[in-house]
mmCIF file of C-alpha atoms in Angstrom:
data_model
loop_
_atom_site.group_PDB
_atom_site.id
_atom_site.type_symbol
_atom_site.label_atom_id
_atom_site.label_comp_id
_atom_site.label_asym_id
_atom_site.label_seq_id
_atom_site.Cartn_x
_atom_site.Cartn_y
_atom_site.Cartn_z
ATOM 1 C CA MET A 418 0.000 0.000 0.000
ATOM 2 C CA SER A 419 1.439 3.357 -1.036
ATOM 3 C CA SER A 420 1.777 6.324 1.278
ATOM 4 C CA SER A 421 -0.986 8.101 -0.666
ATOM 5 C CA ASP A 422 -3.307 5.129 -0.232
ATOM 6 C CA LYS A 423 -2.696 5.192 3.515
ATOM 7 C CA HIS A 424 -3.487 8.905 3.710
ATOM 8 C CA VAL A 425 -6.705 8.523 1.732
ATOM 9 C CA ARG A 426 -7.770 5.585 3.894
ATOM 10 C CA SER A 427 -7.009 7.641 7.028
ATOM 11 C CA LEU A 428 -9.140 10.461 5.660
ATOM 12 C CA TYR A 429 -12.031 8.107 5.057
ATOM 13 C CA ALA A 430 -11.624 6.561 8.523
ATOM 14 C CA ALA A 431 -11.853 10.086 9.950
ATOM 15 C CA SER A 432 -14.993 10.723 7.895
ATOM 16 C CA LYS A 433 -16.629 7.559 9.232
ATOM 17 C CA ALA A 434 -15.730 8.524 12.805
ATOM 18 C CA ALA A 435 -17.137 12.032 12.229
ATOM 19 C CA THR A 436 -20.316 10.546 10.755
ATOM 20 C CA ASN A 437 -20.818 8.266 13.762
ATOM 21 C CA TRP A 438 -20.146 11.140 16.170
ATOM 22 C CA PHE A 439 -22.544 13.449 14.306
ATOM 23 C CA ARG A 440 -25.332 10.865 14.423
ATOM 24 C CA SER A 441 -24.845 10.420 18.171
ATOM 25 C CA VAL A 442 -24.924 14.131 19.084
ATOM 26 C CA SER A 443 -27.103 15.781 16.448
ATOM 27 C CA THR A 444 -30.715 16.834 16.861
ATOM 28 C CA ALA A 445 -33.220 15.183 14.496
ATOM 29 C CA LYS A 446 -36.327 16.974 13.248
ATOM 30 C CA THR A 447 -39.156 16.002 10.916
ATOM 31 C CA PRO A 448 -40.815 18.042 8.149
ATOM 32 C CA SER A 449 -43.763 18.790 10.457
ATOM 33 C CA GLU A 450 -41.372 20.194 13.078
ATOM 34 C CA TRP A 451 -39.658 22.226 10.328
ATOM 35 C CA LYS A 452 -42.983 23.849 9.453
ATOM 36 C CA LYS A 453 -43.730 24.933 13.033
ATOM 37 C CA ARG A 454 -42.550 28.349 14.106
ATOM 38 C CA GLY A 455 -39.612 27.689 16.445
ATOM 39 C CA GLY A 456 -39.939 23.961 15.816
ATOM 40 C CA LEU A 457 -36.260 23.401 15.095
ATOM 41 C CA ASP A 458 -34.812 25.007 18.221
ATOM 42 C CA ASP A 459 -31.560 25.750 16.415
ATOM 43 C CA ALA A 460 -29.482 28.516 17.943
ATOM 44 C CA GLY A 461 -29.256 30.525 14.712
ATOM 45 C CA THR A 462 -25.521 30.976 15.269
ATOM 46 C CA GLY A 463 -24.309 28.354 12.798
ATOM 47 C CA SER A 464 -24.785 24.651 12.279
ATOM 48 C CA VAL A 465 -23.924 21.626 10.198
ATOM 49 C CA TYR A 466 -26.903 19.682 8.904
ATOM 50 C CA VAL A 467 -27.851 16.579 6.943
ATOM 51 C CA PHE A 468 -31.170 16.017 5.208
ATOM 52 C CA TYR A 469 -32.056 12.317 5.060
ATOM 53 C CA GLY A 470 -34.532 10.626 2.762
ATOM 54 C CA ALA A 471 -36.096 7.183 2.726
ATOM 55 C CA HIS A 472 -34.062 4.353 4.234
ATOM 56 C CA ASP A 473 -31.865 6.886 6.067
ATOM 57 C CA SER A 474 -30.042 7.853 2.856
ATOM 58 C CA ALA A 475 -28.246 11.189 2.953
ATOM 59 C CA LEU A 476 -29.704 13.606 0.438
ATOM 60 C CA TYR A 477 -27.755 16.763 1.231
ATOM 61 C CA VAL A 478 -25.083 17.885 3.697
ATOM 62 C CA GLY A 479 -24.560 21.559 4.409
ATOM 63 C CA GLN A 480 -23.463 24.182 6.860
ATOM 64 C CA THR A 481 -24.672 27.649 7.671
ATOM 65 C CA SER A 482 -23.622 30.610 9.772
ATOM 66 C CA THR A 483 -27.298 31.457 10.375
ATOM 67 C CA SER A 484 -30.395 29.439 11.209
ATOM 68 C CA LEU A 485 -31.383 26.428 9.119
ATOM 69 C CA LYS A 486 -34.534 28.095 7.862
ATOM 70 C CA GLN A 487 -32.620 31.215 6.787
ATOM 71 C CA ARG A 488 -30.124 29.001 4.940
ATOM 72 C CA ALA A 489 -32.950 27.262 3.081
ATOM 73 C CA LEU A 490 -33.904 30.637 1.582
ATOM 74 C CA TYR A 491 -30.460 31.664 0.246
ATOM 75 C CA GLN A 492 -30.715 32.857 -3.349
ATOM 76 C CA THR A 493 -27.557 30.974 -4.350
ATOM 77 C CA SER A 494 -28.945 27.598 -3.346
ATOM 78 C CA ARG A 495 -32.560 27.657 -2.260
ATOM 79 C CA HIS A 496 -33.352 24.357 -0.585
ATOM 80 C CA TYR A 497 -37.108 24.826 -0.988
ATOM 81 C CA VAL A 498 -36.806 24.453 -4.773
ATOM 82 C CA ALA A 499 -34.065 21.788 -4.759
ATOM 83 C CA PRO A 500 -34.960 18.467 -6.403
ATOM 84 C CA TRP A 501 -34.515 16.590 -3.106
ATOM 85 C CA TRP A 502 -36.629 18.937 -0.960
ATOM 86 C CA LYS A 503 -39.930 17.056 -1.280
ATOM 87 C CA ASN A 504 -38.232 13.746 -0.431
ATOM 88 C CA TRP A 505 -36.607 14.447 2.914
ATOM 89 C CA LYS A 506 -37.821 12.602 6.000
ATOM 90 C CA THR A 507 -35.546 14.011 8.736
ATOM 91 C CA VAL A 508 -32.945 16.720 9.135
ATOM 92 C CA HIS A 509 -30.169 16.229 11.651
ATOM 93 C CA PHE A 510 -28.103 19.207 12.815
ATOM 94 C CA ILE A 511 -25.635 20.331 15.392
ATOM 95 C CA ASN A 512 -25.017 23.946 16.380
ATOM 96 C CA ILE A 513 -21.397 24.980 15.761
ATOM 97 C CA LYS A 514 -20.410 28.651 15.957
ATOM 98 C CA ASN A 515 -16.901 28.387 14.492
ATOM 99 C CA GLU A 516 -16.787 28.498 10.676
ATOM 100 C CA THR A 517 -13.622 26.378 10.370
ATOM 101 C CA ASP A 518 -15.151 23.673 12.551
ATOM 102 C CA ARG A 519 -18.362 23.736 10.483
ATOM 103 C CA LEU A 520 -16.520 23.471 7.174
ATOM 104 C CA ALA A 521 -14.304 20.628 8.394
ATOM 105 C CA LEU A 522 -17.264 18.635 9.702
ATOM 106 C CA GLU A 523 -19.281 19.315 6.550
ATOM 107 C CA LEU A 524 -16.504 17.914 4.336
ATOM 108 C CA LEU A 525 -16.020 14.855 6.543
ATOM 109 C CA LEU A 526 -19.773 14.157 6.464
ATOM 110 C CA ILE A 527 -19.852 14.517 2.676
ATOM 111 C CA LEU A 528 -17.056 11.932 2.421
ATOM 112 C CA GLY A 529 -18.679 9.620 4.957
ATOM 113 C CA LEU A 530 -22.319 9.847 3.829
ATOM 114 C CA LEU A 531 -21.965 10.335 0.039
ATOM 115 C CA PRO A 532 -25.065 12.542 -0.223
ATOM 116 C CA LYS A 533 -26.756 12.264 -3.594
ATOM 117 C CA HIS A 534 -27.394 15.969 -4.143
ATOM 118 C CA ASN A 535 -24.208 17.704 -3.007
ATOM 119 C CA LYS A 536 -22.527 19.369 -5.956
ATOM 120 C CA LYS A 537 -19.975 21.797 -4.500
ATOM 121 C CA PRO A 538 -18.209 19.973 -3.001
ATOM 122 C CA GLY A 539 -19.617 16.760 -4.337
ATOM 123 C CA ALA A 540 -19.546 13.315 -2.802
ATOM 124 C CA ARG A 541 -16.409 11.300 -3.591
ATOM 125 C CA ALA A 542 -16.039 7.546 -3.151
ATOM 126 C CA MET A 543 -12.741 6.318 -1.717
ATOM 127 C CA ASN A 544 -12.028 4.067 -4.702
ATOM 128 C CA ASP A 545 -12.429 7.011 -7.075
ATOM 129 C CA MET A 546 -10.071 9.080 -4.962
ATOM 130 C CA LEU A 547 -7.481 6.285 -4.828
ATOM 131 C CA SER A 548 -7.642 5.676 -8.573
ATOM 132 C CA SER A 549 -6.846 9.338 -9.273
ATOM 133 C CA LEU A 550 -3.539 9.241 -7.334
#
């Protein structure tokens, strides 16, 4: 195994550990809770979130410096009109104020969960990453 292979495998091990940690500490909410005023109870100071569809499949992973509902309205990427929006069953999130921490966790979750609808950055399978070295 090459040094590059070891580093990529370490990165993916870190993403799996981050995914397991996120699932154990994040708050889960349903679409009906989303619709209620104050139903999310997010702090509005930044969070990392994952929208899950049927069979607990990750649809989209993101991060925001504001509340989740404010993020869903951003003109650059409006979640309400995204192709996956009508298919989500739960959203899991954790409040994180620090931008660097949010971005790092977001990238690790994208690697670990391979969400179908992330484009920038997009999901990347380990085998694809290894084959490009």
